[in-house]
PDB file of C-alpha atoms in Angstrom:
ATOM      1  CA  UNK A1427       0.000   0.000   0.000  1.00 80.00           C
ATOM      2  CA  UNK A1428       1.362   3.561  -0.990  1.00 85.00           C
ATOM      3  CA  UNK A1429       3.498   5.076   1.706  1.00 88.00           C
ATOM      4  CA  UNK A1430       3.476   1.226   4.071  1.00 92.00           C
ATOM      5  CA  UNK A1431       5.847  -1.624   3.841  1.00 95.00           C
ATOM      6  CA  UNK A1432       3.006  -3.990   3.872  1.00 95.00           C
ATOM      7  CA  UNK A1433      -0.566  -4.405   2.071  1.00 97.00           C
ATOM      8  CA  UNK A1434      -4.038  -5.247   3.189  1.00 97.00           C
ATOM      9  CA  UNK A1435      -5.256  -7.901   0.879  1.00 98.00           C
ATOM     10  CA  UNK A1436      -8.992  -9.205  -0.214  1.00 98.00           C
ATOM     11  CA  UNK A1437     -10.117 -12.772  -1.339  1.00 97.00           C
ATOM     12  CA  UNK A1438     -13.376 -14.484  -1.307  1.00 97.00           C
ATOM     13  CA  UNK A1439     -13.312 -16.864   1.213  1.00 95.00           C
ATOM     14  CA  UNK A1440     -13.767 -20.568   0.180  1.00 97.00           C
ATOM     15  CA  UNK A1441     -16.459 -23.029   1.809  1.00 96.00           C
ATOM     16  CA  UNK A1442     -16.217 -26.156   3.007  1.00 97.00           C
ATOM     17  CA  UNK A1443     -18.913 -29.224   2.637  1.00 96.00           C
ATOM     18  CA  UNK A1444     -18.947 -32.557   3.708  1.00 95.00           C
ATOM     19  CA  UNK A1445     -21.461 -35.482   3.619  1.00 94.00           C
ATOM     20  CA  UNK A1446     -21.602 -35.635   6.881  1.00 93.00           C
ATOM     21  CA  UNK A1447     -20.720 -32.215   8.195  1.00 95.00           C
ATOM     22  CA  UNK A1448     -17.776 -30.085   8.878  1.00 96.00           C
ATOM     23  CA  UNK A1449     -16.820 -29.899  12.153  1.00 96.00           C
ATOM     24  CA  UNK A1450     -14.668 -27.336  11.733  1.00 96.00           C
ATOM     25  CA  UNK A1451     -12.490 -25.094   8.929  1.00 97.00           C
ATOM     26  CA  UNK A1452      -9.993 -22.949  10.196  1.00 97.00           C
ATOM     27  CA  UNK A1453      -7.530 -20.811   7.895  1.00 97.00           C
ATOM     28  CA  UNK A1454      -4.095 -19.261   8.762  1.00 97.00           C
ATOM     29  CA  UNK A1455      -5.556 -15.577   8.156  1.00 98.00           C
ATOM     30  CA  UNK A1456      -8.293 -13.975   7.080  1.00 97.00           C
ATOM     31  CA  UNK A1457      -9.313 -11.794   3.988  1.00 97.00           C
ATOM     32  CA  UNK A1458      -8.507  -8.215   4.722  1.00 97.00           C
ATOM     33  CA  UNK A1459      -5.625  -9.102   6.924  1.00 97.00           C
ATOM     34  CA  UNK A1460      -2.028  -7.023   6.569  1.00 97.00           C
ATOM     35  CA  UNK A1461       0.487  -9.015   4.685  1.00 97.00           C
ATOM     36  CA  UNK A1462       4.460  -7.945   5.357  1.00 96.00           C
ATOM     37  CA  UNK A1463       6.642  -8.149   1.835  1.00 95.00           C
ATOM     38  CA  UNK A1464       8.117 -11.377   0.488  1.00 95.00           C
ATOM     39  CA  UNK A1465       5.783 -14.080   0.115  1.00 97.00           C
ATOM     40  CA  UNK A1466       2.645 -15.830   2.302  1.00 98.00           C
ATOM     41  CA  UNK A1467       1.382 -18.857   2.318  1.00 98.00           C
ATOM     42  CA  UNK A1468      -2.473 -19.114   3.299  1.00 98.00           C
ATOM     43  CA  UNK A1469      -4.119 -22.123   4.165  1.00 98.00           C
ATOM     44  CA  UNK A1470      -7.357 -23.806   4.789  1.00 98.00           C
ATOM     45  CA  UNK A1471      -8.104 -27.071   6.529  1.00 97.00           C
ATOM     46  CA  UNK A1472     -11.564 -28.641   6.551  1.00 97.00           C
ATOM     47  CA  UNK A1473     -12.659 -31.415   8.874  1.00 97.00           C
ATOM     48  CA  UNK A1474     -15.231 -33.668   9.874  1.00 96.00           C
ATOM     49  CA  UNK A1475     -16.845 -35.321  12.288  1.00 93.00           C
ATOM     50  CA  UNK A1476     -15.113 -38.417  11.720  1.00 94.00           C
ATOM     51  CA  UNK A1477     -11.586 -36.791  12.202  1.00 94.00           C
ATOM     52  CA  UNK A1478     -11.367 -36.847   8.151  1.00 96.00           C
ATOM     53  CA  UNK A1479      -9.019 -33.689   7.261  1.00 96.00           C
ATOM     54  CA  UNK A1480      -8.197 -31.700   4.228  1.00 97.00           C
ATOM     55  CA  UNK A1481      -5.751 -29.035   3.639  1.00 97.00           C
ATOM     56  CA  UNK A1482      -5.634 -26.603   0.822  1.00 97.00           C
ATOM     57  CA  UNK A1483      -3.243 -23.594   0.479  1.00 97.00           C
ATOM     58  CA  UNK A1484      -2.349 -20.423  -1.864  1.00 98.00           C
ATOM     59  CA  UNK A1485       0.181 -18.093  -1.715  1.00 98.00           C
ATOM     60  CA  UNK A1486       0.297 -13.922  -1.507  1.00 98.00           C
ATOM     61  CA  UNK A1487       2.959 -12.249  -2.556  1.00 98.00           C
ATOM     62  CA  UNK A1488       3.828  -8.876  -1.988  1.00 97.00           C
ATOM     63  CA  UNK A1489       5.748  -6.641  -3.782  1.00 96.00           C
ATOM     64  CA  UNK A1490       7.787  -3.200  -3.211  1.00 96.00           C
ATOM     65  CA  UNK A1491       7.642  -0.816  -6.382  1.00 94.00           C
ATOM     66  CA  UNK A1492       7.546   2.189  -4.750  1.00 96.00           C
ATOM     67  CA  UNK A1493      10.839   4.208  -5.148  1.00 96.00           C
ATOM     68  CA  UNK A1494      12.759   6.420  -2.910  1.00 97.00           C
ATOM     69  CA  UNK A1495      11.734   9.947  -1.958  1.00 97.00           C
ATOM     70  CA  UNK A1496      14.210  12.511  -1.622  1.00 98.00           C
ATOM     71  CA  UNK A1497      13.522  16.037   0.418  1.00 98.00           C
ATOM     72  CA  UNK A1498      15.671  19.068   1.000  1.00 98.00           C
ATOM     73  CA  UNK A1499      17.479  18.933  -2.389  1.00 98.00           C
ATOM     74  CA  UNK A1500      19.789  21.969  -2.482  1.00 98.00           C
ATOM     75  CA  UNK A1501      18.505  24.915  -5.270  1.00 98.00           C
ATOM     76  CA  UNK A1502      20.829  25.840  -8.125  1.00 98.00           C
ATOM     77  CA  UNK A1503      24.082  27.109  -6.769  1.00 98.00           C
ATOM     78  CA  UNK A1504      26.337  30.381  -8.265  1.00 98.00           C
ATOM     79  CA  UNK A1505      29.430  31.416  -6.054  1.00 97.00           C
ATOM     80  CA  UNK A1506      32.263  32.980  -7.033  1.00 96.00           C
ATOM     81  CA  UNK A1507      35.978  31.837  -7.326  1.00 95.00           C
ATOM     82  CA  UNK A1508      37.360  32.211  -4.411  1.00 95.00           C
ATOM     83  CA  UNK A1509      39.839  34.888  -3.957  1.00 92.00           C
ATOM     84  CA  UNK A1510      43.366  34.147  -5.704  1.00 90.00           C
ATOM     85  CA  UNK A1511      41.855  30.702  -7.155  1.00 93.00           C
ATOM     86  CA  UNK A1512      40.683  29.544  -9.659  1.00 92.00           C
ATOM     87  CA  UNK A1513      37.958  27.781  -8.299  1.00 95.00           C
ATOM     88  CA  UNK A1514      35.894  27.430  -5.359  1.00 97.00           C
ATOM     89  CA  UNK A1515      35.081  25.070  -2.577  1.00 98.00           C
ATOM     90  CA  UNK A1516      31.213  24.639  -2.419  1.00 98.00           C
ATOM     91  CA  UNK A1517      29.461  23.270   0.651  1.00 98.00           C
ATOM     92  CA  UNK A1518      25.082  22.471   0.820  1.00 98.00           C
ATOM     93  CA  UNK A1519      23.192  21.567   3.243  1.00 98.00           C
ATOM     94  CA  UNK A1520      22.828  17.652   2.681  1.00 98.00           C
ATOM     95  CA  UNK A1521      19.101  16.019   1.481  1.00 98.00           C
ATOM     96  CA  UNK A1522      17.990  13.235   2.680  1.00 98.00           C
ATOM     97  CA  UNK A1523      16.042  10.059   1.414  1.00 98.00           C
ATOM     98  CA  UNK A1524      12.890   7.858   2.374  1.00 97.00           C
ATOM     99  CA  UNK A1525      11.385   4.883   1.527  1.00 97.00           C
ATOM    100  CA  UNK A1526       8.142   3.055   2.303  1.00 96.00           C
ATOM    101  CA  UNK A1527      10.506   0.352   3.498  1.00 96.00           C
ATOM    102  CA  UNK A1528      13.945   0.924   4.019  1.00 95.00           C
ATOM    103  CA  UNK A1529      17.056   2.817   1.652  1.00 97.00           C
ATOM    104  CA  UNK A1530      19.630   0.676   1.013  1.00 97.00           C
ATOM    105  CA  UNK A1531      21.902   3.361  -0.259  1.00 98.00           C
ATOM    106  CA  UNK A1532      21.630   7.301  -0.387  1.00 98.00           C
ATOM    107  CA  UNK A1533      25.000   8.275  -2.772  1.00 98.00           C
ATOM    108  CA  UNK A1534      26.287  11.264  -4.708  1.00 98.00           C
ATOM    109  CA  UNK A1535      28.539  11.718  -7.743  1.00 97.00           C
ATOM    110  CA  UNK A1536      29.968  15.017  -6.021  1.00 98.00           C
ATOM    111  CA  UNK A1537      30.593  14.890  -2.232  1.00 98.00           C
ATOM    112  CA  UNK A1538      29.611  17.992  -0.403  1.00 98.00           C
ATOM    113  CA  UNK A1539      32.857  20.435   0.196  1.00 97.00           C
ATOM    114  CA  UNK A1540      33.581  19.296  -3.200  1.00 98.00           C
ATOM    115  CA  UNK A1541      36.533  22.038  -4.778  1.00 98.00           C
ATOM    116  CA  UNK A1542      34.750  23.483  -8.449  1.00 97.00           C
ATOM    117  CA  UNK A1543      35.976  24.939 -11.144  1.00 94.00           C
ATOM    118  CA  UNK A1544      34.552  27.648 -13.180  1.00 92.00           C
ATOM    119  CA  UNK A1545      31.851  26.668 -15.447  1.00 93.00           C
ATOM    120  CA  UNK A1546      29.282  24.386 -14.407  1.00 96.00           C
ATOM    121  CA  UNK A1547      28.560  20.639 -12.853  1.00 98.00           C
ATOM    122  CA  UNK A1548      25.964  18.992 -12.058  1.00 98.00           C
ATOM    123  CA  UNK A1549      25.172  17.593  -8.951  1.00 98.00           C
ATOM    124  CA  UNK A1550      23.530  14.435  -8.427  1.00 98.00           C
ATOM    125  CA  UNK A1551      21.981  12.364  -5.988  1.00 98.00           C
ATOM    126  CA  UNK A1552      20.725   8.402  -5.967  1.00 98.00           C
ATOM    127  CA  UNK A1553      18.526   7.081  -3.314  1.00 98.00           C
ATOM    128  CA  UNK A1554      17.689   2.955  -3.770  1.00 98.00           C
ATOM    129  CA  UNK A1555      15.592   0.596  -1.144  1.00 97.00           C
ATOM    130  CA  UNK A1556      16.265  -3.007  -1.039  1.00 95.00           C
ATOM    131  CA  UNK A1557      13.974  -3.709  -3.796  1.00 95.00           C
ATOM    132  CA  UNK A1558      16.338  -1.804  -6.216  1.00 96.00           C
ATOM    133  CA  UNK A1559      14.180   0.716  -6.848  1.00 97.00           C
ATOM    134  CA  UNK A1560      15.517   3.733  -7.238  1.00 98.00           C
ATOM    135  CA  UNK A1561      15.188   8.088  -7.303  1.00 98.00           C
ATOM    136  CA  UNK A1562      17.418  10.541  -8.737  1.00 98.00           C
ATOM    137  CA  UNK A1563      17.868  13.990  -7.853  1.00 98.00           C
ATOM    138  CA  UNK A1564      20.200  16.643  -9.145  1.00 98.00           C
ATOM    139  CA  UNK A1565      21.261  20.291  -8.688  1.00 98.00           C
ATOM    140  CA  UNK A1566      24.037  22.600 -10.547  1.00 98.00           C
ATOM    141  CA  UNK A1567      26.994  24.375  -9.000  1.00 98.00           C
ATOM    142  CA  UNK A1568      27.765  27.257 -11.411  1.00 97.00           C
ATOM    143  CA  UNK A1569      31.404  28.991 -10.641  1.00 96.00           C
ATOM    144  CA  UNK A1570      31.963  32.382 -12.162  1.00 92.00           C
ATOM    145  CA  UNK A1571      35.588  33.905 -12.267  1.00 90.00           C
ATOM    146  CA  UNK A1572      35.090  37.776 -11.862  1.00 87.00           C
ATOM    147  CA  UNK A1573      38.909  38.050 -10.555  1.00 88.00           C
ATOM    148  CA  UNK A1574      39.949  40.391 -12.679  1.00 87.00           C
ATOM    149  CA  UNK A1575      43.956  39.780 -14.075  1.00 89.00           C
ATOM    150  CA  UNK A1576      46.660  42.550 -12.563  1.00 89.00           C
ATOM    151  CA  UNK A1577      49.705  43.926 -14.376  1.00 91.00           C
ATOM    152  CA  UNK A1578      53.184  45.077 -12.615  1.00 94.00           C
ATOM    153  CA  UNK A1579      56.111  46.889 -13.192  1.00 95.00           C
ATOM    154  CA  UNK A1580      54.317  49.035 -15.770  1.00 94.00           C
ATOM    155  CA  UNK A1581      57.061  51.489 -16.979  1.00 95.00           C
ATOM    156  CA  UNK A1582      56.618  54.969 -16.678  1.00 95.00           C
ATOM    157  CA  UNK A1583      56.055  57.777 -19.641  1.00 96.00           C
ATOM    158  CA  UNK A1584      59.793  57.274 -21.542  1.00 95.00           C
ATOM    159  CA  UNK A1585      60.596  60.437 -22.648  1.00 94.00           C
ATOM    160  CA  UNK A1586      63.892  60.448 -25.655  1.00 94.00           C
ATOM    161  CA  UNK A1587      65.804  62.352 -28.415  1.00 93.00           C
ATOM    162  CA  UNK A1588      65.629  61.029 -31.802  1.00 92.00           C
ATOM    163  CA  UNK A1589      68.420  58.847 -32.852  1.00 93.00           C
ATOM    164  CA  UNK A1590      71.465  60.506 -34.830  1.00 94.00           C
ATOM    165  CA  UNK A1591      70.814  61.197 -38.363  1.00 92.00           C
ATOM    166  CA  UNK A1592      67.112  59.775 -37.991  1.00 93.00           C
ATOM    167  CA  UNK A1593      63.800  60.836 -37.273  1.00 92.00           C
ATOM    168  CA  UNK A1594      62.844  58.270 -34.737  1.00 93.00           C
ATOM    169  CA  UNK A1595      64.185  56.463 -31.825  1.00 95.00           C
ATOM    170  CA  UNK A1596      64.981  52.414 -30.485  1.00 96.00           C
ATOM    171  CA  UNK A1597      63.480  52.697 -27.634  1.00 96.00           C
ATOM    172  CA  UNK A1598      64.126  49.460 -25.199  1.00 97.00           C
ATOM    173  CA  UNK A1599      62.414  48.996 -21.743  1.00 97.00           C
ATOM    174  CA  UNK A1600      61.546  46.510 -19.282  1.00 96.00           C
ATOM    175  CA  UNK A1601      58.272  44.538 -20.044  1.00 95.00           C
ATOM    176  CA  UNK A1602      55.639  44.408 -17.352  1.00 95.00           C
ATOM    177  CA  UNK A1603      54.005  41.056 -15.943  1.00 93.00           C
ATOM    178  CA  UNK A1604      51.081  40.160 -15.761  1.00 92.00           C
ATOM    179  CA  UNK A1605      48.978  37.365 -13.238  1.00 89.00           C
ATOM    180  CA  UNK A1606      46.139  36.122 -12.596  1.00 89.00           C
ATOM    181  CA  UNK A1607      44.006  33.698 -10.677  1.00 90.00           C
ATOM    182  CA  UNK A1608      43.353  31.485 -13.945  1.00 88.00           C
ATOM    183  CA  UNK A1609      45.530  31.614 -16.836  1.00 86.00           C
ATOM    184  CA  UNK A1610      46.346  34.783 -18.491  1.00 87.00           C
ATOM    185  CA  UNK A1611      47.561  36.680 -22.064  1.00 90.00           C
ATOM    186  CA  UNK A1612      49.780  39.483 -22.230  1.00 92.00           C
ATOM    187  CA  UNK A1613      49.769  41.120 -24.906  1.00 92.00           C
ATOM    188  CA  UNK A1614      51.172  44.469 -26.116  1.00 95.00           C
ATOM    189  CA  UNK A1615      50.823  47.193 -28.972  1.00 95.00           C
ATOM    190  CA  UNK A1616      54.426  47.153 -29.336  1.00 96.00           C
ATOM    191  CA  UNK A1617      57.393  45.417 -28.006  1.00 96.00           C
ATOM    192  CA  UNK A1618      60.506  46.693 -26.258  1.00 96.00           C
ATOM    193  CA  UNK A1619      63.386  47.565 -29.038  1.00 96.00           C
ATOM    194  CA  UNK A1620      60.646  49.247 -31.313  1.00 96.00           C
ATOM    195  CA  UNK A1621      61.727  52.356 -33.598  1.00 95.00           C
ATOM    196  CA  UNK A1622      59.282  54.925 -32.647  1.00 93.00           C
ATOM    197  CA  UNK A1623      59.210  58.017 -35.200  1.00 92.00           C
ATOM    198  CA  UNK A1624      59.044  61.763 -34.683  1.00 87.00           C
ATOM    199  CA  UNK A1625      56.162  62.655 -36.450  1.00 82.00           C
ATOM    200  CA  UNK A1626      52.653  63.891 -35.484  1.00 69.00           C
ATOM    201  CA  UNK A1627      54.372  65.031 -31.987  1.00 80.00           C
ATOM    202  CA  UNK A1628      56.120  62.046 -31.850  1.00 86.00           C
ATOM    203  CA  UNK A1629      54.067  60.486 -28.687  1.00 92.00           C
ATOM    204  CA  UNK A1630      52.931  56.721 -29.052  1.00 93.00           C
ATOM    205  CA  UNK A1631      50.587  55.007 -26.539  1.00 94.00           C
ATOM    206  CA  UNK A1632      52.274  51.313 -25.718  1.00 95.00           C
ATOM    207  CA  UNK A1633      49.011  49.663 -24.267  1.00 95.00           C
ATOM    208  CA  UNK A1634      49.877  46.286 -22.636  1.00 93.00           C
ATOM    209  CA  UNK A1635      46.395  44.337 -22.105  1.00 90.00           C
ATOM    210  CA  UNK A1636      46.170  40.646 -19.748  1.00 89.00           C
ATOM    211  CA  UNK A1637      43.488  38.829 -21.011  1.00 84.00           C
ATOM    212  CA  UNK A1638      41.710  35.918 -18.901  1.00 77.00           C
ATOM    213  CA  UNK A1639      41.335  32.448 -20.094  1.00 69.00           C
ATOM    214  CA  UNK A1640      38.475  31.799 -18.544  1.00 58.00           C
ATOM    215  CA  UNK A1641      34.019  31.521 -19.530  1.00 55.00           C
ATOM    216  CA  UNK A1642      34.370  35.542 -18.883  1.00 57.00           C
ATOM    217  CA  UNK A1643      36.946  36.918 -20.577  1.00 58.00           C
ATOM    218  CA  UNK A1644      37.826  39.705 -18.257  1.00 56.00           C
ATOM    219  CA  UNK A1645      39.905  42.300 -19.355  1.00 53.00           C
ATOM    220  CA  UNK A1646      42.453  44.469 -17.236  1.00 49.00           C
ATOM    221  CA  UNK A1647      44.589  46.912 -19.116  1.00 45.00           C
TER     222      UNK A1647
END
């Protein structure tokens, strides 16, 4: 019966007759009585008044195909890496699982505390009784890297006089880094041992830009 291990059962009861009388006919149950799972044997004996006896039986069988429930399953998750990783350690708090008889097992793909990276997984768990049914359940954990990439040693404004007999300059510095909690680009307009000419005022921006190689693609310049 839904929600019970067990299940009241019907039958229409047999009758007994004898040519000269039944004393008596008692049965092991009764229709309407509970029956626990597995199988039952019922059984009927008939006598008379001369002591002659006669037995007859059938069997009920009950069956458990109702599956697991499971309550309390987390809601979609979105954190955050967290700060100066590149991914994030996610705790829930933990469902749990019933059945009209008993779980057998109550697992999950990803333990809780599980370390994410950015992107997202899926979450999942399996509740089975010890008749193999069985109830799935599953949640995402969604990890966004908003840890934007930094750049040092940026030189400063390089001020110098054209090279002899020409109207520009090799001009040679040291190259910033760049880091980052993921993985990172660096990438610049121009490169350190450039000519840089005279003309139009002769000022030229050098723009260094660290790009992340992550789902976002942050940009710090």
């Amino acid at each position: 019966d839904a929600g019970s291990c067990t299940a009241v059962v019907n039958w229409n009861s047999p009758t007994a007759s004898d040519n000269c009388g039944v004393t008596s006919f008692p049965s092991t149950h009764s229709s309407g009585d509970t029956f626990a799972l597995g199988s039952t044997t019922v059984s009927y004996s008939a006598q008379d008044g001369a002591g002659n006896a006669v037995t007859a039986f059938f069997t009920v069988t009950i069956t458990d195909n109702e599956a697991p429930t499971i309550s309390g399953l987390p809601a979609n998750i979105d954190v955050n890496t967290d700060a100066g990783s590149c991914d994030a350690v996610v705790t829930w708090t933990e469902p749990t699982a019933d059945d009209n008889c008993n779980v057998a097992s109550f697992t999950t793909d990803v333990p809780n505390g599980s370390t994410f990276s950015p992107g997202t997984t899926t979450v999942t768990y399996t509740a089975t009784d010890d008749a193999a049914n069985q109830t799935t359940g599953s949640f995402t954990v969604t990890v966004t890297d908003n840890e934007p990439p930094s750049l040092s040693g940026m030189p400063s404004n390089i001020t110098v006089n054209s090279d002899a007999g020409t109207c520009g300059a090799v001009v040679n510095w040291t190259a910033p880094t760049a880091s980052d909690n993921c993985s990172v680009l660096l990438t610049s307009s121009h490169n350190s041992g450039a000519t840089f000419t005279a003309f139009s005022g002769g000022v030229t921006t050098v723009t260094y830009t660290a790009t992340h190689f992550d789902i976002n693609g942050n940009e710090s310049e």
